[in-house]
Short mmCIF file of C-alpha atoms and ligand atoms in Angstrom, two decimals:
data_model
loop_
_atom_site.label_atom_id
_atom_site.label_comp_id
_atom_site.label_asym_id
_atom_site.label_seq_id
_atom_site.Cartn_x
_atom_site.Cartn_y
_atom_site.Cartn_z
CA MET A 29 -23.91 25.40 13.14
CA LYS A 30 -25.79 22.44 12.43
CA LYS A 31 -24.50 18.74 12.15
CA LEU A 32 -24.02 16.49 8.88
CA PHE A 33 -24.19 12.51 8.86
CA ILE A 34 -22.66 10.70 6.46
CA LYS A 35 -21.98 6.90 6.57
CA THR A 36 -20.01 5.63 2.97
CA TYR A 37 -20.74 2.06 1.53
CA GLY A 38 -18.42 0.65 -2.45
CA CYS A 39 -15.95 2.14 -3.55
CA GLN A 40 -13.02 4.02 -2.48
CA MET A 41 -14.93 6.77 -5.29
CA ASN A 42 -17.50 7.39 -3.13
CA PHE A 43 -15.10 7.68 0.03
CA TYR A 44 -13.61 10.80 -2.64
CA ASP A 45 -17.32 12.02 -3.30
CA SER A 46 -17.71 12.11 0.78
CA ASP A 47 -14.80 13.98 1.52
CA HIS A 48 -15.78 17.34 -1.22
CA MET A 49 -19.16 16.75 0.66
CA SER A 50 -18.44 16.56 3.67
CA ASN A 51 -16.44 20.24 2.81
CA LEU A 52 -19.45 21.98 0.71
CA LEU A 53 -21.71 21.37 3.34
CA ASN A 54 -19.40 22.70 6.36
CA ASP A 55 -18.80 25.62 3.36
CA ASN A 56 -22.49 25.95 4.51
CA GLY A 57 -23.69 25.64 8.52
CA TYR A 58 -22.55 21.75 8.29
CA GLU A 59 -20.63 20.48 10.71
CA THR A 60 -19.57 16.77 10.00
CA SER A 61 -20.47 14.41 12.82
CA THR A 62 -20.15 11.12 13.61
CA GLU A 63 -22.74 11.37 16.07
CA ILE A 64 -25.45 10.21 14.34
CA LYS A 65 -28.54 11.32 17.08
CA GLU A 66 -27.95 14.34 17.24
CA ALA A 67 -27.58 14.90 12.95
CA ASP A 68 -30.05 17.29 11.11
CA LEU A 69 -28.28 15.66 7.90
CA ILE A 70 -28.04 12.27 7.38
CA ILE A 71 -26.12 11.47 3.96
CA LEU A 72 -26.13 7.94 3.29
CA ASN A 73 -23.35 7.46 0.39
CA THR A 74 -24.46 4.15 -1.53
CA CYS A 75 -23.17 1.53 -4.19
CA HIS A 76 -25.39 -0.32 -6.21
CA ILE A 77 -22.22 -3.27 -7.99
CA ARG A 78 -23.76 -5.79 -6.47
CA ASP A 79 -27.33 -6.24 -4.65
CA LYS A 80 -26.05 -7.24 -1.34
CA ALA A 81 -24.12 -2.77 -1.25
CA ALA A 82 -28.42 -1.92 -2.22
CA GLU A 83 -29.60 -4.25 0.46
CA LYS A 84 -27.81 -2.59 2.70
CA MET A 85 -28.95 0.72 2.01
CA TYR A 86 -32.32 -0.46 2.85
CA SER A 87 -31.31 -1.87 5.90
CA ASP A 88 -30.29 1.38 6.93
CA LEU A 89 -32.17 3.71 6.21
CA GLY A 90 -34.30 1.00 8.17
CA ARG A 91 -32.69 1.30 10.61
CA ILE A 92 -32.15 5.53 10.77
CA LYS A 93 -36.20 6.01 10.56
CA LYS A 94 -36.68 4.07 14.12
CA VAL A 95 -34.17 6.50 15.67
CA PHE A 96 -36.07 8.75 14.95
CA ASP A 97 -39.68 7.71 15.43
CA ASN A 98 -39.28 8.73 18.82
CA ASN A 99 -37.76 11.49 18.98
CA ASP A 100 -40.11 14.60 17.81
CA LEU A 101 -37.86 17.17 18.86
CA ILE A 102 -34.57 15.99 15.73
CA LYS A 103 -36.68 15.11 12.12
CA PRO A 104 -33.13 15.37 10.62
CA ILE A 105 -33.22 15.22 6.28
CA ILE A 106 -32.47 12.11 4.99
CA ALA A 107 -30.46 11.58 1.76
CA VAL A 108 -29.50 8.77 -0.56
CA ALA A 109 -27.02 9.90 -2.73
CA GLY A 110 -24.01 7.40 -5.19
CA CYS A 111 -24.52 5.39 -6.43
CA VAL A 112 -28.14 3.01 -5.79
CA ALA A 113 -29.36 6.31 -6.04
CA GLN A 114 -28.23 6.83 -9.53
CA ALA A 115 -29.52 4.33 -10.79
CA GLU A 116 -32.74 3.48 -8.53
CA GLY A 117 -34.30 7.67 -8.36
CA LYS A 118 -37.90 8.02 -6.70
CA GLU A 119 -38.26 4.62 -6.04
CA ILE A 120 -35.79 5.17 -3.25
CA ILE A 121 -38.40 7.45 -1.68
CA LYS A 122 -41.44 4.85 -2.86
CA ARG A 123 -40.15 1.58 -1.45
CA SER A 124 -38.60 4.82 1.25
CA PRO A 125 -40.67 7.82 1.96
CA TRP A 126 -39.23 8.81 5.16
CA VAL A 127 -35.83 10.04 3.29
CA ASP A 128 -36.11 13.84 1.61
CA LEU A 129 -33.25 14.10 -0.70
CA VAL A 130 -31.66 11.65 -4.09
CA VAL A 131 -28.97 13.26 -4.95
CA GLY A 132 -26.74 11.73 -7.93
CA PRO A 133 -22.53 10.76 -8.09
CA GLN A 134 -22.78 13.70 -10.60
CA ALA A 135 -25.66 16.27 -9.25
CA TYR A 136 -23.71 16.32 -4.58
CA THR A 137 -22.78 19.68 -5.53
CA ASP A 138 -26.00 20.75 -5.59
CA LEU A 139 -26.41 19.42 -1.75
CA PRO A 140 -25.96 23.47 -0.31
CA LYS A 141 -29.20 24.60 -2.64
CA LEU A 142 -31.30 20.95 -2.52
CA VAL A 143 -31.16 21.15 1.87
CA LYS A 144 -31.29 24.79 1.68
CA LYS A 145 -34.96 24.23 -0.18
CA ILE A 146 -35.98 21.60 2.01
CA ASN A 147 -34.97 23.58 4.68
CA SER A 148 -37.12 25.93 3.46
CA ALA A 149 -40.65 24.43 2.16
CA SER A 150 -40.98 22.73 4.72
CA LYS A 151 -39.73 19.07 4.02
CA LYS A 152 -40.45 19.46 0.26
CA LYS A 153 -38.62 16.25 -1.42
CA GLU A 154 -35.62 16.64 -4.69
CA ILE A 155 -34.22 14.78 -7.03
CA ASN A 156 -31.36 15.23 -8.89
CA LEU A 157 -29.90 12.58 -11.24
CA LYS A 158 -28.05 14.99 -13.72
CA PHE A 159 -24.60 15.14 -15.80
CA PRO A 160 -23.91 18.46 -15.45
CA GLU A 161 -22.91 20.55 -17.93
CA ILE A 162 -20.16 21.79 -15.33
CA PRO A 163 -18.40 18.89 -14.44
CA LYS A 164 -18.25 18.49 -10.63
CA PHE A 165 -14.36 19.12 -10.08
CA ASP A 166 -14.77 22.40 -11.34
CA MET A 167 -16.75 23.40 -8.49
CA LEU A 168 -15.62 21.65 -5.77
CA ASN A 169 -13.69 23.30 -2.74
CA PHE A 170 -9.35 21.83 -2.41
CA ASP A 171 -8.70 23.27 0.41
CA LYS A 172 -10.60 21.42 2.74
CA LYS A 173 -9.50 18.49 3.32
CA LYS A 174 -8.64 16.38 6.81
CA GLU A 175 -5.48 16.14 5.93
CA LYS A 176 -4.51 12.79 5.94
CA VAL A 177 -1.00 11.47 5.23
CA SER A 178 -2.32 8.98 1.83
CA ASP A 179 -4.97 10.44 0.32
CA TYR A 180 -7.35 9.26 -2.85
CA VAL A 181 -7.64 11.63 -6.37
CA THR A 182 -10.39 11.19 -8.85
CA ILE A 183 -9.29 11.62 -12.04
CA GLN A 184 -11.54 9.95 -14.22
CA GLU A 185 -14.57 8.73 -13.66
CA GLY A 186 -17.88 6.70 -15.53
CA CYS A 187 -16.85 4.11 -18.35
CA ASP A 188 -17.97 3.13 -21.83
CA LYS A 189 -16.93 0.35 -21.64
CA PHE A 190 -20.24 -1.84 -20.38
CA CYS A 191 -18.98 -5.28 -18.98
CA SER A 192 -22.07 -6.87 -19.12
CA PHE A 193 -22.85 -7.50 -15.75
CA CYS A 194 -22.06 -4.03 -14.76
CA VAL A 195 -23.95 -1.16 -12.91
CA VAL A 196 -21.38 1.35 -13.72
CA PRO A 197 -21.57 2.14 -16.17
CA PHE A 198 -25.87 3.18 -15.43
CA THR A 199 -24.84 4.68 -12.02
CA ARG A 200 -21.41 6.66 -13.23
CA GLY A 201 -22.26 7.51 -16.36
CA PRO A 202 -19.99 7.89 -19.21
CA GLU A 203 -16.28 8.30 -19.08
CA TYR A 204 -14.75 11.70 -18.34
CA SER A 205 -11.04 12.77 -17.53
CA ARG A 206 -10.49 15.35 -15.43
CA LEU A 207 -8.13 18.44 -16.80
CA LYS A 208 -3.80 17.87 -16.24
CA LYS A 209 -3.70 21.32 -14.68
CA SER A 210 -7.27 20.64 -12.52
CA ILE A 211 -5.46 17.64 -10.32
CA LEU A 212 -2.75 19.10 -10.36
CA GLU A 213 -4.13 22.03 -9.11
CA GLU A 214 -6.82 19.56 -6.00
CA ILE A 215 -3.01 17.81 -5.98
CA GLU A 216 -0.22 20.52 -4.40
CA ILE A 217 -2.82 21.59 -1.84
CA MET A 218 -3.14 18.82 -1.33
CA ALA A 219 0.68 18.36 -0.52
CA ASN A 220 0.12 21.57 1.09
CA ASN A 221 -1.58 20.23 3.81
CA GLY A 222 0.00 17.61 4.52
CA VAL A 223 -0.19 14.57 1.98
CA LYS A 224 2.53 12.59 1.00
CA GLU A 225 0.33 10.01 -1.47
CA ILE A 226 -1.63 9.92 -3.68
CA ILE A 227 -4.24 7.60 -5.63
CA LEU A 228 -5.25 7.94 -8.54
CA LEU A 229 -8.37 7.52 -8.74
CA GLY A 230 -10.56 5.70 -12.10
CA GLN A 231 -12.91 3.47 -12.76
CA ASN A 232 -10.13 2.10 -15.29
CA VAL A 233 -7.84 4.88 -14.48
CA ASN A 234 -5.96 4.53 -17.47
CA ALA A 235 -8.07 4.88 -20.00
CA TRP A 236 -7.24 9.14 -17.96
CA LYS A 237 -6.73 11.12 -21.42
CA ASP A 238 -6.29 15.18 -20.99
CA ASN A 239 -6.70 15.74 -25.40
CA SER A 240 -6.87 19.57 -23.94
CA ASN A 241 -3.01 20.11 -25.28
CA GLU A 242 -3.02 20.30 -28.85
CA SER A 243 0.91 19.29 -28.99
CA LYS A 244 0.52 17.06 -26.49
CA VAL A 245 -2.33 14.34 -25.22
CA TYR A 246 -0.74 13.66 -21.85
CA ASN A 247 -1.88 9.52 -20.47
CA LEU A 248 -1.00 8.87 -17.08
CA GLY A 249 1.67 7.78 -17.51
CA HIS A 250 3.05 11.19 -18.38
CA LEU A 251 0.47 12.87 -15.13
CA ILE A 252 2.61 10.27 -13.31
CA GLU A 253 5.03 11.62 -14.18
CA GLU A 254 4.44 15.48 -13.59
CA ILE A 255 3.00 14.15 -10.73
CA ALA A 256 6.08 12.94 -9.26
CA LYS A 257 7.91 16.04 -9.56
CA ILE A 258 5.89 17.50 -6.53
CA ASP A 259 8.92 17.52 -4.16
CA LYS A 260 5.87 17.02 -0.30
CA ILE A 261 4.83 13.88 -2.95
CA LEU A 262 6.85 11.01 -2.11
CA SER A 263 4.08 7.90 -3.72
CA ILE A 264 2.30 7.12 -5.74
CA ARG A 265 -0.56 4.69 -6.08
CA TYR A 266 -3.54 4.14 -9.21
CA THR A 267 -6.17 2.17 -9.52
CA THR A 268 -8.32 0.35 -11.44
CA SER A 269 -7.06 -0.28 -14.31
CA HIS A 270 -8.10 -1.64 -17.61
CA PRO A 271 -6.24 -4.43 -19.42
CA LEU A 272 -7.13 -2.59 -22.11
CA ASP A 273 -6.35 1.12 -21.79
CA MET A 274 -2.67 -0.69 -20.73
CA ASP A 275 -0.53 1.03 -22.22
CA LEU A 276 4.12 1.13 -22.56
CA ASP A 277 3.93 4.30 -21.15
CA LEU A 278 2.09 3.69 -18.54
CA ILE A 279 4.11 0.28 -18.42
CA LYS A 280 7.24 2.02 -18.08
CA ALA A 281 6.45 4.98 -15.45
CA HIS A 282 6.73 1.63 -13.24
CA ARG A 283 10.58 0.90 -14.36
CA ASP A 284 11.30 4.98 -15.06
CA VAL A 285 9.17 6.78 -11.66
CA ASP A 286 10.97 6.59 -8.46
CA LYS A 287 7.68 7.95 -6.22
CA LEU A 288 5.26 4.79 -9.00
CA MET A 289 4.97 1.37 -6.42
CA PRO A 290 5.37 -0.81 -7.74
CA PHE A 291 1.96 -2.63 -7.78
CA LEU A 292 -0.65 -2.82 -10.79
CA HIS A 293 -4.42 -3.52 -9.94
CA LEU A 294 -5.05 -4.97 -12.94
CA PRO A 295 -8.56 -6.66 -13.11
CA ILE A 296 -8.99 -9.76 -15.54
CA GLN A 297 -12.65 -11.18 -14.32
CA SER A 298 -12.38 -14.71 -15.28
CA GLY A 299 -9.61 -17.04 -17.14
CA SER A 300 -12.60 -18.11 -19.09
CA ASP A 301 -12.25 -16.78 -22.77
CA GLU A 302 -16.77 -17.84 -24.00
CA ILE A 303 -17.10 -16.18 -19.98
CA LEU A 304 -14.94 -13.19 -21.04
CA LYS A 305 -16.65 -12.47 -23.91
CA LYS A 306 -20.34 -13.06 -22.48
CA MET A 307 -19.20 -10.54 -20.11
CA ASN A 308 -18.06 -8.37 -23.24
CA ARG A 309 -14.68 -7.95 -21.77
CA ARG A 310 -13.23 -7.77 -25.07
CA HIS A 311 -9.74 -9.67 -23.50
CA THR A 312 -8.56 -13.07 -23.97
CA ALA A 313 -6.72 -15.01 -21.77
CA ILE A 314 -4.04 -15.03 -23.62
CA ASP A 315 -3.74 -10.85 -24.66
CA TYR A 316 -4.20 -10.61 -20.50
CA LEU A 317 -0.83 -12.99 -19.95
CA LYS A 318 1.01 -10.72 -22.50
CA ILE A 319 0.11 -8.15 -21.25
CA ILE A 320 1.53 -9.19 -17.23
CA GLU A 321 4.21 -10.18 -19.67
CA LEU A 322 5.12 -7.16 -20.34
CA VAL A 323 5.06 -5.37 -17.49
CA ARG A 324 7.47 -8.13 -15.17
CA LYS A 325 10.09 -7.10 -17.90
CA TYR A 326 9.88 -3.75 -17.63
CA ARG A 327 8.82 -4.10 -13.59
CA GLU A 328 10.41 -7.20 -11.98
CA ASP A 329 9.00 -7.67 -8.55
CA ILE A 330 5.76 -5.79 -9.60
CA ALA A 331 3.19 -6.80 -7.46
CA ILE A 332 0.04 -7.59 -9.74
CA SER A 333 -3.90 -8.44 -8.51
CA SER A 334 -7.21 -8.29 -9.68
CA ASP A 335 -10.96 -9.08 -9.72
CA PHE A 336 -12.57 -12.49 -10.42
CA ILE A 337 -16.60 -12.66 -10.36
CA VAL A 338 -17.67 -16.29 -10.51
CA GLY A 339 -20.80 -17.82 -11.23
CA HIS A 340 -21.30 -16.19 -13.78
CA PRO A 341 -24.50 -17.53 -15.90
CA GLY A 342 -23.47 -20.08 -18.51
CA GLU A 343 -20.00 -20.48 -16.43
CA THR A 344 -19.07 -24.28 -16.64
CA LYS A 345 -17.24 -26.92 -14.78
CA GLU A 346 -14.27 -26.34 -17.45
CA ASP A 347 -14.62 -22.24 -17.75
CA HIS A 348 -14.44 -22.59 -14.08
CA LYS A 349 -10.94 -24.46 -13.68
CA LYS A 350 -9.33 -22.16 -16.57
CA THR A 351 -10.05 -19.12 -13.79
CA LEU A 352 -7.75 -21.48 -11.36
CA ASP A 353 -5.32 -22.23 -14.11
CA ILE A 354 -4.58 -18.61 -14.49
CA ILE A 355 -4.71 -17.19 -10.99
CA ASN A 356 -1.81 -20.55 -10.66
CA GLU A 357 -0.20 -18.35 -13.84
CA VAL A 358 0.28 -15.24 -12.13
CA LYS A 359 0.25 -15.99 -8.94
CA PHE A 360 -1.86 -13.08 -7.71
CA ALA A 361 -0.38 -11.07 -4.90
CA SER A 362 -3.97 -10.19 -4.01
CA SER A 363 -7.31 -10.14 -5.75
CA TYR A 364 -10.75 -9.72 -4.25
CA SER A 365 -13.48 -12.19 -5.96
CA PHE A 366 -17.03 -12.09 -6.08
CA MET A 367 -20.60 -14.60 -6.74
CA TYR A 368 -21.39 -12.94 -9.38
CA SER A 369 -25.40 -11.47 -8.42
CA GLU A 370 -27.38 -10.30 -11.00
CA ARG A 371 -27.74 -6.69 -11.45
CA PRO A 372 -31.25 -5.41 -13.49
CA GLY A 373 -30.46 -4.09 -16.40
CA THR A 374 -27.81 -5.19 -17.16
CA LYS A 375 -27.47 -7.99 -20.05
CA SER A 376 -25.65 -10.14 -18.21
CA SER A 377 -28.83 -10.24 -16.56
CA GLN A 378 -30.61 -11.49 -19.55
CA ILE A 379 -28.66 -14.97 -20.13
CA ASP A 380 -30.80 -17.89 -19.00
CA LYS A 381 -28.60 -19.81 -18.18
CA LYS A 382 -28.19 -18.31 -14.00
CA VAL A 383 -25.13 -20.91 -11.73
CA ASP A 384 -27.09 -22.88 -9.25
CA GLU A 385 -25.99 -20.50 -5.42
CA ASN A 386 -24.98 -23.93 -4.20
CA VAL A 387 -21.82 -24.61 -7.49
CA LYS A 388 -21.04 -20.80 -6.91
CA LYS A 389 -20.72 -20.72 -3.09
CA ASN A 390 -18.26 -23.70 -3.60
CA ARG A 391 -16.94 -22.26 -7.09
CA LEU A 392 -15.60 -18.99 -5.10
CA LYS A 393 -13.91 -21.46 -1.77
CA GLU A 394 -12.12 -22.52 -4.03
CA ILE A 395 -11.02 -19.63 -6.26
CA GLN A 396 -10.48 -17.28 -2.94
CA ASN A 397 -8.24 -20.71 -1.29
CA ARG A 398 -6.12 -20.62 -4.67
CA LEU A 399 -6.03 -17.01 -4.69
CA ASN A 400 -5.58 -16.60 -0.47
CA HIS A 401 -2.65 -19.56 -1.33
CA TYR A 402 -0.64 -17.42 -3.60
CA GLN A 403 -1.08 -14.18 -1.49
CA LEU A 404 1.16 -15.95 1.58
CA ALA A 405 3.26 -17.12 -0.21
CA PHE A 406 3.74 -13.34 -1.37
CA ASN A 407 3.39 -12.07 1.92
CA LYS A 408 5.82 -15.19 2.94
CA ASN A 409 8.16 -13.37 0.46
CA MET A 410 8.40 -10.28 2.19
CA GLU A 411 10.32 -11.63 5.39
CA ASN A 412 13.37 -9.86 5.94
CA LEU A 413 13.33 -7.67 3.03
CA ASP A 414 13.53 -3.98 4.29
CA PHE A 415 12.08 -0.71 2.80
CA PRO A 416 10.92 2.55 3.87
CA ILE A 417 7.63 3.09 4.53
CA LEU A 418 5.33 5.75 4.74
CA ILE A 419 4.33 6.02 8.24
CA THR A 420 0.01 6.65 7.37
CA GLY A 421 -1.52 5.59 11.44
CA LYS A 422 -1.83 3.31 14.37
CA ASN A 423 -4.22 0.75 14.42
CA LYS A 424 -6.37 -0.58 17.19
CA ASN A 425 -3.44 -2.46 18.57
CA ASN A 426 -1.09 1.04 18.70
CA GLN A 427 1.23 -0.70 16.21
CA PHE A 428 2.10 1.76 13.80
CA VAL A 429 0.55 1.37 9.46
CA GLY A 430 1.84 1.45 6.83
CA ARG A 431 1.80 0.41 2.78
CA SER A 432 4.79 -1.82 1.50
CA PRO A 433 5.46 -0.44 -2.00
CA TYR A 434 3.16 -3.73 -3.05
CA ASN A 435 0.11 -2.09 -1.22
CA GLN A 436 1.16 -4.45 1.57
CA ASN A 437 -0.96 -3.77 5.47
CA VAL A 438 2.81 -3.41 7.87
CA TYR A 439 2.08 -2.88 11.41
CA ILE A 440 5.26 -2.12 13.29
CA ASN A 441 5.17 -1.94 17.80
CA LYS A 442 5.73 1.15 19.39
CA SER A 443 8.79 -1.22 20.99
CA ASP A 444 10.59 -1.93 18.65
CA LEU A 445 11.06 1.97 17.77
CA PRO A 446 13.45 4.21 19.47
CA ILE A 447 12.69 5.80 22.69
CA LYS A 448 12.07 9.28 21.64
CA GLU A 449 10.97 8.32 18.24
CA THR A 450 7.84 6.35 19.86
CA ASN A 451 5.75 9.40 19.88
CA GLU A 452 2.55 10.06 17.49
CA ASN A 453 4.74 11.95 15.24
CA LEU A 454 6.32 9.50 13.89
CA ILE A 455 2.64 9.32 11.84
CA GLY A 456 3.84 10.40 8.44
CA SER A 457 7.93 10.01 8.63
CA VAL A 458 9.53 7.10 6.90
CA LEU A 459 10.76 4.88 8.36
CA ASN A 460 13.33 1.59 6.99
CA VAL A 461 11.13 -0.94 8.46
CA LYS A 462 12.74 -5.26 8.23
CA ILE A 463 9.89 -7.40 7.68
CA ILE A 464 10.18 -10.13 11.10
CA LYS A 465 6.94 -11.82 10.24
CA SER A 466 3.99 -12.04 6.96
CA ASN A 467 0.45 -13.47 7.62
CA GLN A 468 -2.06 -13.71 5.20
CA ASN A 469 -3.03 -9.42 5.29
CA SER A 470 -0.02 -8.43 6.66
CA LEU A 471 2.99 -7.82 7.79
CA LEU A 472 4.66 -7.44 10.91
CA GLY A 473 7.59 -5.04 10.77
CA THR A 474 10.12 -3.91 13.20
CA TYR A 475 12.05 -0.47 12.48
CA PHE A 476 15.38 -1.20 10.89
CA ASN A 477 18.69 1.30 11.44
CA ASN A 478 20.34 1.15 8.49
CA ALA A 479 21.66 4.82 8.36
N1 SAH B 11 -14.03 -0.64 -12.74
C1 SAH B 11 -13.21 -1.63 -12.59
C2 SAH B 11 -14.23 -1.88 -11.40
C3 SAH B 11 -15.60 -2.00 -11.09
S1 SAH B 11 -16.74 -2.17 -9.36
C4 SAH B 11 -13.42 -2.70 -13.02
O1 SAH B 11 -13.25 -2.14 -14.42
O2 SAH B 11 -11.91 -3.23 -12.32
C5 SAH B 11 -15.51 -3.53 -9.25
C6 SAH B 11 -15.39 -4.84 -9.17
O3 SAH B 11 -17.34 -5.12 -8.72
C7 SAH B 11 -15.39 -5.29 -10.63
O4 SAH B 11 -13.94 -5.63 -10.99
C8 SAH B 11 -15.91 -6.88 -10.77
O5 SAH B 11 -15.50 -8.05 -10.24
C9 SAH B 11 -17.67 -6.73 -8.81
N2 SAH B 11 -18.46 -6.85 -9.67
C10 SAH B 11 -18.51 -5.73 -11.29
N3 SAH B 11 -20.39 -5.95 -10.94
C11 SAH B 11 -20.72 -7.26 -11.16
C12 SAH B 11 -21.91 -7.46 -9.89
N4 SAH B 11 -22.47 -7.70 -11.00
N5 SAH B 11 -21.67 -8.75 -10.00
C13 SAH B 11 -20.64 -9.10 -9.11
N6 SAH B 11 -19.46 -8.92 -8.28
C14 SAH B 11 -19.63 -7.45 -10.17
FE1 SF4 B 12 -17.48 -2.05 -14.64
FE2 SF4 B 12 -16.17 -3.06 -17.30
FE3 SF4 B 12 -16.41 -1.02 -16.59
FE4 SF4 B 12 -14.81 -1.98 -14.65
S1 SF4 B 12 -14.48 -2.36 -16.92
S2 SF4 B 12 -16.64 -0.44 -14.18
S3 SF4 B 12 -16.50 -3.62 -14.59
S4 SF4 B 12 -18.32 -2.26 -17.26
FE1 F3S B 13 -20.41 0.85 -6.09
FE2 F3S B 13 -20.43 3.00 -7.85
FE3 F3S B 13 -18.28 2.45 -6.40
S1 F3S B 13 -21.60 1.18 -8.01
S2 F3S B 13 -18.23 0.48 -6.45
S3 F3S B 13 -19.83 3.11 -5.56
S4 F3S B 13 -18.69 2.99 -8.76
#
C-alpha cells in the first residue's frame, strides 16, 4: 500500500470532503497516514475564505518542498484540493511548480484516476476544476468512514447569495441540495457504524430542499424529523443557516423534535443596515431580531450564535456601534468574529472606502470583548444544571469530552466517575452530567447519577 497524507484547512465541509477523499483513495491502493515524511501522496484541502487561510497554504507548500528537496528516494505527488484550488487553478502551479495536481471541491471523486495518470506519465500536471453532471455524493462510498461518535454529513453545498465580501459562491459553485434518500442512506450507514450525533452541513444549510417528490417539498425541518426517527441517532445539529432561509418548519422542529439540540448558528455579520446593504445580505438588523424573537418563542432556552465581520469597506464608527448594540440586544451564547479580508473578484473589494488596519484591529477587540462577556455570562448560567451528555472522546488532560445541548464543550474528570465506568468504553455513551464550573470556552462537569 502507498501512503496518503491529508491536511485540511477551513470549514467543517472541508473536513467532510477530506474524509471522503481518504475513503476513495483507500479503495485505490493508498492507506492514510499521519506522517508526512513517508507519504507518496500529499493532499492539502484548502480554504480561500480570508487572505490568511490562502497564504497559509502557500507557506505550507514551501515547507513541504523543503522536506523532500534533499530526499531522492521519495518524491510524493503533491495535490492541492478545496477552495484555493477552485479559485486559483493553474496559478497555484505557476507559483509553486512542485505541485502536481489541482482539484476542486466538486471534482475530487476524480482523484484516483488523476493520481494514476500522474504515476504512469511520470508527473504530468493534472487540473480538474469541473462541476460534474453527476453530483459527487452519488459517487462516494459511505461505508468506509472511520468510526466517530459525532460526525458531519453535507446535505447542501454552494451558495447563490453572493454576499459582496465572500468567495464561497465562486469556490463552491451554485446552491445544490442532496436528495433526501441519499442523505438518509448515508446517515443509516453511519448510525450502524457507531455514529450517535449527526451534524448536518451546508453553506446555507437551511436552504436545503428536496423537490423530487411531486406531492411534497421537503425542507430542513422535515428532514430533521426523518433523521430523528433513526433510533441509533441520539442528537442532531446543523450549520450554517442564513436569515433569509429561516422558515417556520425549522423553527417548530426546535420545539417538537427532542433530538434536535437547542442551538442556532445564524450569522448576522453586522448590526448596521447601511453595511448589511453594502454586504448584499438582503436583510436588516430588525429582520434578524424578529427571527430571533420568533425562534425564542418556540424554544425559549435556545442558544444563538453568529459570525461578525469587522471593518467592511465603508464601515463608520456609527456602523460599528450598531454592531455592538445588536450584540447587547441578542446576547449571543457564542460567536466567531473576523477582520474584513479583501478577496479578489468580490464586489466589496471594489468599494473605495477601506477601513484602516489599526481601526479594524481595535474594533475587532471591542466586538470580541463584548461577545466574550455574553458568552461567559451564558456559560455561568449553566452552573448547577445537569444534562445528558454524549461522550465523544478524551482531551489532553485525560478528561472525557462532550458537548452540552447548547454546543458548549463539557469536560468531565475521570476521577468523578464511578469506578466501574472509568474505562474507555464510556466514549459513545450518554452520561448525566452536572455542571460544577464554567469558563470562557468550556464547562466542567461531574458525573451525576439521578437514577
Ligand atoms: N455560508 C456561511 C459561511 C460563510 S464563511 C454563512 O453565510 O455564514 C464563514 C464566515 O466567514 C462568514 O460568516 C463571514 O463572517 C466570514 N467571512 C466570509 N468572507 C469573509 C471576508 N472576506 N473577510 C472576513 N471574513 C469573512
Ligand atoms: Fe458567503 Fe454569504 Fe453565501 Fe454565506 S451566504 S456562503 S457569507 S455568500
Ligand atoms: Fe473555506 Fe471553502 Fe469552507 S473557502 S470556509 S473551505 S467553503
